[in-house]
Amino acid sequence: MAGLITMDDLTNEQIIDILGDAERLLPVARGEIYLPLLQGRILGNLFFEPSTRTRMSFETAMKRLGGDVINLGDVKTSSVVKGETLYDTIQMVDGYTDIIAMRHPRQGAAQYAQDAAQVPILNGGDGAGHHPTQTMLDLFTIKQAHGHLDGLRVVLAGDLRYGRTVHSLSHALVRFGCDLIFASPDLLKMPEEIVSDLRSHGANVTETEDLYGSMAEADVVYMTRIQKERFADEDEYARCAGAYKLHARHLSEVKQDMIVMHPLPRVDEIDPSVDKTRHARYFEQAFNGVVARMALLCRLLGVPIPAKIEGGAL
Ligand code: NCD
């Protein structure tokens, strides 16, 4: 069965459908209704890179739906340290599970794993490549705030060079006719091949270094962490660390309904003063990872979600 490696694996109709499924699953994610749609199914969590939200929300999603999870655990205590190849690891876990969520430092690793596996692979981040399950929760959060995705003006800011979340998200937003403003230091610009690909799909893309000046008309400001672990050269990182520090005082001129998002973890790019403003949406965004991943797990496992979810007391 096919997995989810990049956003190209989903049509716009499927995206909207999955977001609708996710919305109906909100009471299940909150623990108000128990809906064991995935009873007897096993998710394999294979995280070869650090993760808090992605790994834990996959686990929460599976458990809230009555399923089970096995974890590779710490890479240092697995056979990876004995020199086992990714191909062999995947072959094994393929036999233990019904579906795999994987994160790996190497770009392209998720596709490689899908080629080696029978079960669907959910790409939880492949190096600086893609992060499509994050994009689904990002789209859910944007739709929740604005009621739709079409034609919004979205500022994507920070590390656009190495940030996989913004690579996947910008592809998806363009398909819904959004205007994109890429705000980054010169060193961390969106890769040229991504910009030209987006433009060839008719996207209206603006590039700037001036984050604060580009927020006035925005519906969404999506901040990102500078991906320290991807820099080959520490001096280069030092030159762009702390490039943007969004503070509540920068928000006085923005639209009332503009939302500030961040895939988290944040370092210093969003000051805690923003947390208490009406614009902050990053913690809800992280919670939305549970519903988005529930909907994706069901979809890829071929389990339909009831049109109406009602439950009695637990
Ligand atoms: C992101 C990632 O791993 O790409 N985190 C996440 O999944 N929420 C962003 C980051 O690490 O900066």
GROMACS .gro file of C-alpha atoms and ligand atoms in nm:
model
  326
    1MET     CA    1   0.000   0.000   0.000
    2ALA     CA    2   0.123   0.350  -0.080
    3GLY     CA    3   0.236   0.571   0.202
    4LEU     CA    4   0.277   0.946   0.245
    5ILE     CA    5   0.625   1.055   0.141
    6THR     CA    6   0.561   1.403  -0.002
    7MET     CA    7   0.248   1.615  -0.045
    8ASP     CA    8   0.241   1.502  -0.409
    9ASP     CA    9   0.099   1.174  -0.278
   10LEU     CA   10  -0.229   1.351  -0.199
   11THR     CA   11  -0.470   1.531  -0.430
   12ASN     CA   12  -0.636   1.853  -0.315
   13GLU     CA   13  -0.965   1.661  -0.277
   14GLN     CA   14  -0.796   1.403  -0.057
   15ILE     CA   15  -0.637   1.677   0.154
   16ILE     CA   16  -0.974   1.843   0.214
   17ASP     CA   17  -1.132   1.507   0.288
   18ILE     CA   18  -0.864   1.416   0.542
   19LEU     CA   19  -0.897   1.756   0.709
   20GLY     CA   20  -1.272   1.689   0.741
   21ASP     CA   21  -1.199   1.349   0.897
   22ALA     CA   22  -0.954   1.515   1.135
   23GLU     CA   23  -1.216   1.766   1.244
   24ARG     CA   24  -1.465   1.491   1.329
   25LEU     CA   25  -1.197   1.317   1.534
   26LEU     CA   26  -1.140   1.613   1.769
   27PRO     CA   27  -1.347   1.465   2.059
   28VAL     CA   28  -1.157   1.137   2.020
   29ALA     CA   29  -0.822   1.320   2.034
   30ARG     CA   30  -0.938   1.502   2.347
   31GLY     CA   31  -1.023   1.170   2.509
   32GLU     CA   32  -1.396   1.252   2.531
   33ILE     CA   33  -1.498   0.962   2.308
   34TYR     CA   34  -1.324   0.627   2.274
   35LEU     CA   35  -1.337   0.506   1.914
   36PRO     CA   36  -1.125   0.192   1.868
   37LEU     CA   37  -1.114   0.203   1.489
   38LEU     CA   38  -0.756   0.075   1.482
   39GLN     CA   39  -0.788  -0.203   1.738
   40GLY     CA   40  -0.548  -0.485   1.650
   41ARG     CA   41  -0.329  -0.262   1.431
   42ILE     CA   42   0.035  -0.186   1.510
   43LEU     CA   43   0.226   0.129   1.424
   44GLY     CA   44   0.606   0.110   1.409
   45ASN     CA   45   0.771   0.435   1.520
   46LEU     CA   46   1.117   0.457   1.365
   47PHE     CA   47   1.281   0.784   1.462
   48PHE     CA   48   1.648   0.803   1.366
   49GLU     CA   49   1.654   1.173   1.466
   50PRO     CA   50   1.526   1.353   1.777
   51SER     CA   51   1.151   1.409   1.794
   52THR     CA   52   0.902   1.505   2.062
   53ARG     CA   53   0.576   1.611   1.895
   54THR     CA   54   0.581   1.397   1.583
   55ARG     CA   55   0.664   1.074   1.762
   56MET     CA   56   0.438   1.137   2.061
   57SER     CA   57   0.141   1.258   1.858
   58PHE     CA   58   0.163   0.952   1.633
   59GLU     CA   59   0.164   0.739   1.946
   60THR     CA   60  -0.128   0.931   2.099
   61ALA     CA   61  -0.323   0.909   1.773
   62MET     CA   62  -0.276   0.533   1.752
   63LYS     CA   63  -0.365   0.472   2.117
   64ARG     CA   64  -0.673   0.697   2.117
   65LEU     CA   65  -0.797   0.483   1.826
   66GLY     CA   66  -0.736   0.159   2.015
   67GLY     CA   67  -0.421   0.062   1.825
   68ASP     CA   68  -0.074  -0.030   1.948
   69VAL     CA   69   0.271   0.117   1.893
   70ILE     CA   70   0.619  -0.030   1.888
   71ASN     CA   71   0.920   0.199   1.898
   72LEU     CA   72   1.269   0.158   1.762
   73GLY     CA   73   1.363   0.355   2.072
   74ASP     CA   74   1.698   0.519   2.104
   75VAL     CA   75   1.902   0.454   1.790
   76LYS     CA   76   2.207   0.403   2.015
   77THR     CA   77   2.050   0.094   2.173
   78SER     CA   78   1.927  -0.056   1.844
   79SER     CA   79   2.110  -0.272   1.590
   80VAL     CA   80   2.175   0.044   1.386
   81VAL     CA   81   2.495   0.085   1.594
   82LYS     CA   82   2.603  -0.265   1.486
   83GLY     CA   83   2.592  -0.145   1.129
   84GLU     CA   84   2.249  -0.268   1.022
   85THR     CA   85   2.136  -0.094   0.705
   86LEU     CA   86   1.815   0.105   0.682
   87TYR     CA   87   1.697  -0.142   0.421
   88ASP     CA   88   1.731  -0.438   0.657
   89THR     CA   89   1.576  -0.252   0.951
   90ILE     CA   90   1.275  -0.163   0.739
   91GLN     CA   91   1.239  -0.520   0.612
   92MET     CA   92   1.216  -0.641   0.971
   93VAL     CA   93   0.979  -0.377   1.100
   94ASP     CA   94   0.765  -0.429   0.792
   95GLY     CA   95   0.693  -0.777   0.924
   96TYR     CA   96   0.616  -0.658   1.279
   97THR     CA   97   0.374  -0.377   1.194
   98ASP     CA   98   0.083  -0.260   0.979
   99ILE     CA   99   0.216   0.091   0.917
  100ILE     CA  100   0.542   0.277   0.987
  101ALA     CA  101   0.612   0.640   1.085
  102MET     CA  102   0.972   0.725   1.012
  103ARG     CA  103   1.210   1.016   1.059
  104HIS     CA  104   1.562   1.004   0.920
  105PRO     CA  105   1.847   1.254   0.877
  106ARG     CA  106   1.895   1.163   0.512
  107GLN     CA  107   1.689   1.333   0.242
  108GLY     CA  108   1.513   1.069   0.034
  109ALA     CA  109   1.525   0.807   0.314
  110ALA     CA  110   1.145   0.785   0.340
  111GLN     CA  111   1.106   0.700  -0.028
  112TYR     CA  112   1.388   0.448   0.005
  113ALA     CA  113   1.207   0.290   0.300
  114GLN     CA  114   0.879   0.280   0.108
  115ASP     CA  115   1.054   0.098  -0.174
  116ALA     CA  116   1.175  -0.162   0.079
  117ALA     CA  117   0.843  -0.206   0.263
  118GLN     CA  118   0.503  -0.358   0.197
  119VAL     CA  119   0.331  -0.153   0.466
  120PRO     CA  120   0.266   0.221   0.419
  121ILE     CA  121   0.540   0.460   0.532
  122LEU     CA  122   0.445   0.796   0.681
  123ASN     CA  123   0.734   1.033   0.632
  124GLY     CA  124   0.791   1.212   0.963
  125GLY     CA  125   1.078   1.415   0.816
  126ASP     CA  126   1.366   1.316   0.587
  127GLY     CA  127   1.664   1.546   0.642
  128ALA     CA  128   1.600   1.883   0.484
  129GLY     CA  129   1.352   1.720   0.245
  130HIS     CA  130   0.983   1.686   0.333
  131HIS     CA  131   0.752   1.665   0.634
  132PRO     CA  132   0.404   1.600   0.492
  133THR     CA  133   0.228   1.490   0.813
  134GLN     CA  134   0.334   1.823   0.966
  135THR     CA  135   0.187   1.995   0.661
  136MET     CA  136  -0.147   1.824   0.721
  137LEU     CA  137  -0.164   1.954   1.077
  138ASP     CA  138  -0.049   2.296   0.959
  139LEU     CA  139  -0.326   2.305   0.696
  140PHE     CA  140  -0.576   2.190   0.959
  141THR     CA  141  -0.470   2.475   1.188
  142ILE     CA  142  -0.494   2.733   0.909
  143LYS     CA  143  -0.837   2.608   0.801
  144GLN     CA  144  -0.955   2.607   1.163
  145ALA     CA  145  -0.857   2.974   1.198
  146HIS     CA  146  -0.965   3.110   0.859
  147GLY     CA  147  -1.241   2.866   0.759
  148HIS     CA  148  -1.069   2.785   0.428
  149LEU     CA  149  -0.727   2.759   0.266
  150ASP     CA  150  -0.786   2.932  -0.064
  151GLY     CA  151  -0.601   3.247  -0.162
  152LEU     CA  152  -0.454   3.328   0.180
  153ARG     CA  153  -0.144   3.540   0.220
  154VAL     CA  154   0.116   3.340   0.410
  155VAL     CA  155   0.457   3.457   0.535
  156LEU     CA  156   0.704   3.171   0.586
  157ALA     CA  157   1.000   3.289   0.790
  158GLY     CA  158   1.335   3.173   0.923
  159ASP     CA  159   1.532   2.879   0.792
  160LEU     CA  160   1.377   2.818   0.452
  161ARG     CA  161   1.692   2.650   0.326
  162TYR     CA  162   1.702   2.352   0.560
  163GLY     CA  163   1.349   2.361   0.705
  164ARG     CA  164   1.157   2.062   0.575
  165THR     CA  165   0.827   2.184   0.723
  166VAL     CA  166   0.827   2.491   0.498
  167HIS     CA  167   0.930   2.289   0.193
  168SER     CA  168   0.624   2.065   0.222
  169LEU     CA  169   0.390   2.341   0.337
  170SER     CA  170   0.472   2.584   0.058
  171HIS     CA  171   0.399   2.317  -0.205
  172ALA     CA  172   0.060   2.249  -0.050
  173LEU     CA  173  -0.036   2.616  -0.004
  174VAL     CA  174   0.041   2.698  -0.365
  175ARG     CA  175  -0.202   2.429  -0.475
  176PHE     CA  176  -0.474   2.619  -0.288
  177GLY     CA  177  -0.382   2.946  -0.457
  178CYS     CA  178  -0.212   3.108  -0.158
  179ASP     CA  179   0.033   3.396  -0.202
  180LEU     CA  180   0.364   3.320  -0.035
  181ILE     CA  181   0.616   3.560   0.115
  182PHE     CA  182   0.949   3.397   0.198
  183ALA     CA  183   1.127   3.595   0.471
  184SER     CA  184   1.478   3.478   0.552
  185PRO     CA  185   1.838   3.591   0.584
  186ASP     CA  186   2.015   3.558   0.249
  187LEU     CA  187   2.205   3.250   0.368
  188LEU     CA  188   1.882   3.067   0.449
  189LYS     CA  189   1.676   3.142   0.139
  190MET     CA  190   1.431   2.889   0.000
  191PRO     CA  191   1.627   2.664  -0.242
  192GLU     CA  192   1.612   2.800  -0.596
  193GLU     CA  193   1.471   2.477  -0.740
  194ILE     CA  194   1.176   2.491  -0.499
  195VAL     CA  195   1.103   2.858  -0.578
  196SER     CA  196   1.111   2.796  -0.952
  197ASP     CA  197   0.897   2.485  -0.917
  198LEU     CA  198   0.638   2.683  -0.717
  199ARG     CA  199   0.643   2.962  -0.976
  200SER     CA  200   0.603   2.714  -1.261
  201HIS     CA  201   0.280   2.607  -1.088
  202GLY     CA  202   0.158   2.965  -1.106
  203ALA     CA  203   0.250   3.068  -0.753
  204ASN     CA  204   0.286   3.428  -0.650
  205VAL     CA  205   0.607   3.416  -0.445
  206THR     CA  206   0.794   3.712  -0.296
  207GLU     CA  207   1.135   3.684  -0.132
  208THR     CA  208   1.252   3.930   0.133
  209GLU     CA  209   1.482   3.967   0.433
  210ASP     CA  210   1.237   4.205   0.601
  211LEU     CA  211   1.010   3.983   0.808
  212TYR     CA  212   0.851   4.257   1.018
  213GLY     CA  213   0.773   4.474   0.716
  214SER     CA  214   0.602   4.186   0.538
  215MET     CA  215   0.347   4.100   0.807
  216ALA     CA  216   0.092   4.381   0.766
  217GLU     CA  217  -0.133   4.206   0.511
  218ALA     CA  218  -0.058   3.849   0.620
  219ASP     CA  219  -0.322   3.594   0.722
  220VAL     CA  220  -0.056   3.358   0.858
  221VAL     CA  221   0.301   3.411   0.979
  222TYR     CA  222   0.478   3.075   0.997
  223MET     CA  223   0.801   3.100   1.197
  224THR     CA  224   1.072   2.832   1.193
  225ARG     CA  225   1.381   2.740   1.392
  226ILE     CA  226   1.721   2.773   1.233
  227GLN     CA  227   1.815   2.407   1.178
  228LYS     CA  228   2.150   2.409   1.354
  229GLU     CA  229   2.205   2.036   1.302
  230ARG     CA  230   2.204   2.072   0.922
  231PHE     CA  231   2.491   2.324   0.899
  232ALA     CA  232   2.821   2.184   0.777
  233ASP     CA  233   2.996   2.496   0.904
  234GLU     CA  234   2.941   2.623   1.261
  235ASP     CA  235   3.052   2.976   1.171
  236GLU     CA  236   2.783   2.990   0.909
  237TYR     CA  237   2.525   2.899   1.174
  238ALA     CA  238   2.664   3.164   1.408
  239ARG     CA  239   2.619   3.424   1.133
  240CYS     CA  240   2.245   3.367   1.102
  241ALA     CA  241   2.150   3.251   1.454
  242GLY     CA  242   1.898   3.488   1.611
  243ALA     CA  243   1.813   3.649   1.275
  244TYR     CA  244   1.447   3.698   1.372
  245LYS     CA  245   1.295   3.740   1.715
  246LEU     CA  246   0.924   3.796   1.686
  247HIS     CA  247   0.800   3.996   1.984
  248ALA     CA  248   0.447   4.105   2.081
  249ARG     CA  249   0.540   4.464   1.994
  250HIS     CA  250   0.582   4.362   1.628
  251LEU     CA  251   0.215   4.263   1.613
  252SER     CA  252   0.049   4.602   1.666
  253GLU     CA  253  -0.014   4.665   1.295
  254VAL     CA  254  -0.111   4.315   1.181
  255LYS     CA  255  -0.457   4.193   1.079
  256GLN     CA  256  -0.680   4.105   1.376
  257ASP     CA  257  -0.723   3.747   1.259
  258MET     CA  258  -0.362   3.686   1.156
  259ILE     CA  259  -0.223   3.371   1.320
  260VAL     CA  260   0.137   3.306   1.423
  261MET     CA  261   0.238   2.943   1.373
  262HIS     CA  262   0.555   2.743   1.444
  263PRO     CA  263   0.613   2.368   1.407
  264LEU     CA  264   0.814   2.380   1.732
  265PRO     CA  265   1.056   2.342   1.899
  266ARG     CA  266   1.127   2.714   1.916
  267VAL     CA  267   1.462   2.850   2.024
  268ASP     CA  268   1.448   3.230   2.035
  269GLU     CA  269   1.256   3.316   1.717
  270ILE     CA  270   0.926   3.374   1.901
  271ASP     CA  271   0.948   3.569   2.224
  272PRO     CA  272   0.718   3.435   2.502
  273SER     CA  273   0.542   3.776   2.496
  274VAL     CA  274   0.369   3.654   2.175
  275ASP     CA  275   0.218   3.354   2.358
  276LYS     CA  276  -0.048   3.561   2.529
  277THR     CA  277  -0.156   3.751   2.218
  278ARG     CA  278  -0.466   3.656   2.017
  279HIS     CA  279  -0.237   3.565   1.728
  280ALA     CA  280  -0.040   3.279   1.888
  281ARG     CA  281  -0.154   2.944   1.753
  282TYR     CA  282   0.153   2.717   1.791
  283PHE     CA  283   0.040   2.514   2.090
  284GLU     CA  284  -0.301   2.440   1.936
  285GLN     CA  285  -0.109   2.357   1.619
  286ALA     CA  286   0.094   2.096   1.810
  287PHE     CA  287  -0.227   1.946   1.954
  288ASN     CA  288  -0.371   1.928   1.603
  289GLY     CA  289  -0.094   1.681   1.521
  290VAL     CA  290  -0.303   1.417   1.698
  291VAL     CA  291  -0.617   1.458   1.484
  292ALA     CA  292  -0.426   1.504   1.160
  293ARG     CA  293  -0.225   1.189   1.225
  294MET     CA  294  -0.533   0.992   1.335
  295ALA     CA  295  -0.700   1.080   1.006
  296LEU     CA  296  -0.388   0.985   0.808
  297LEU     CA  297  -0.340   0.654   0.991
  298CYS     CA  298  -0.702   0.556   0.919
  299ARG     CA  299  -0.677   0.667   0.557
  300LEU     CA  300  -0.358   0.475   0.484
  301LEU     CA  301  -0.485   0.166   0.664
  302GLY     CA  302  -0.807   0.178   0.464
  303VAL     CA  303  -1.026   0.228   0.772
  304PRO     CA  304  -1.318   0.464   0.707
  305ILE     CA  305  -1.404   0.723   0.968
  306PRO     CA  306  -1.776   0.741   1.049
  307ALA     CA  307  -1.957   1.045   0.907
  308LYS     CA  308  -2.090   1.120   1.252
  309ILE     CA  309  -1.889   1.047   1.563
  310GLU     CA  310  -2.096   1.029   1.877
  311GLY     CA  311  -2.004   0.866   2.196
  312GLY     CA  312  -2.132   0.795   2.533
  313ALA     CA  313  -1.934   0.847   2.848
  314LEU     CA  314  -1.610   0.654   2.871
  315NCD     C1  315   1.018   2.016   1.292
  315NCD     C2  316   1.103   1.913   1.223
  315NCD     O1  317   1.143   1.813   1.285
  315NCD     O2  318   1.127   1.933   1.105
  315NCD     N1  319   0.964   1.972   1.414
  315NCD     C3  320   0.843   1.907   1.413
  315NCD     O3  321   0.828   1.803   1.354
  315NCD     N2  322   0.742   1.966   1.478
  315NCD     C4  323   1.079   2.149   1.303
  315NCD     C5  324   1.213   2.166   1.369
  315NCD     O4  325   1.274   2.070   1.416
  315NCD     O5  326   1.257   2.279   1.375
   0.00000   0.00000   0.00000
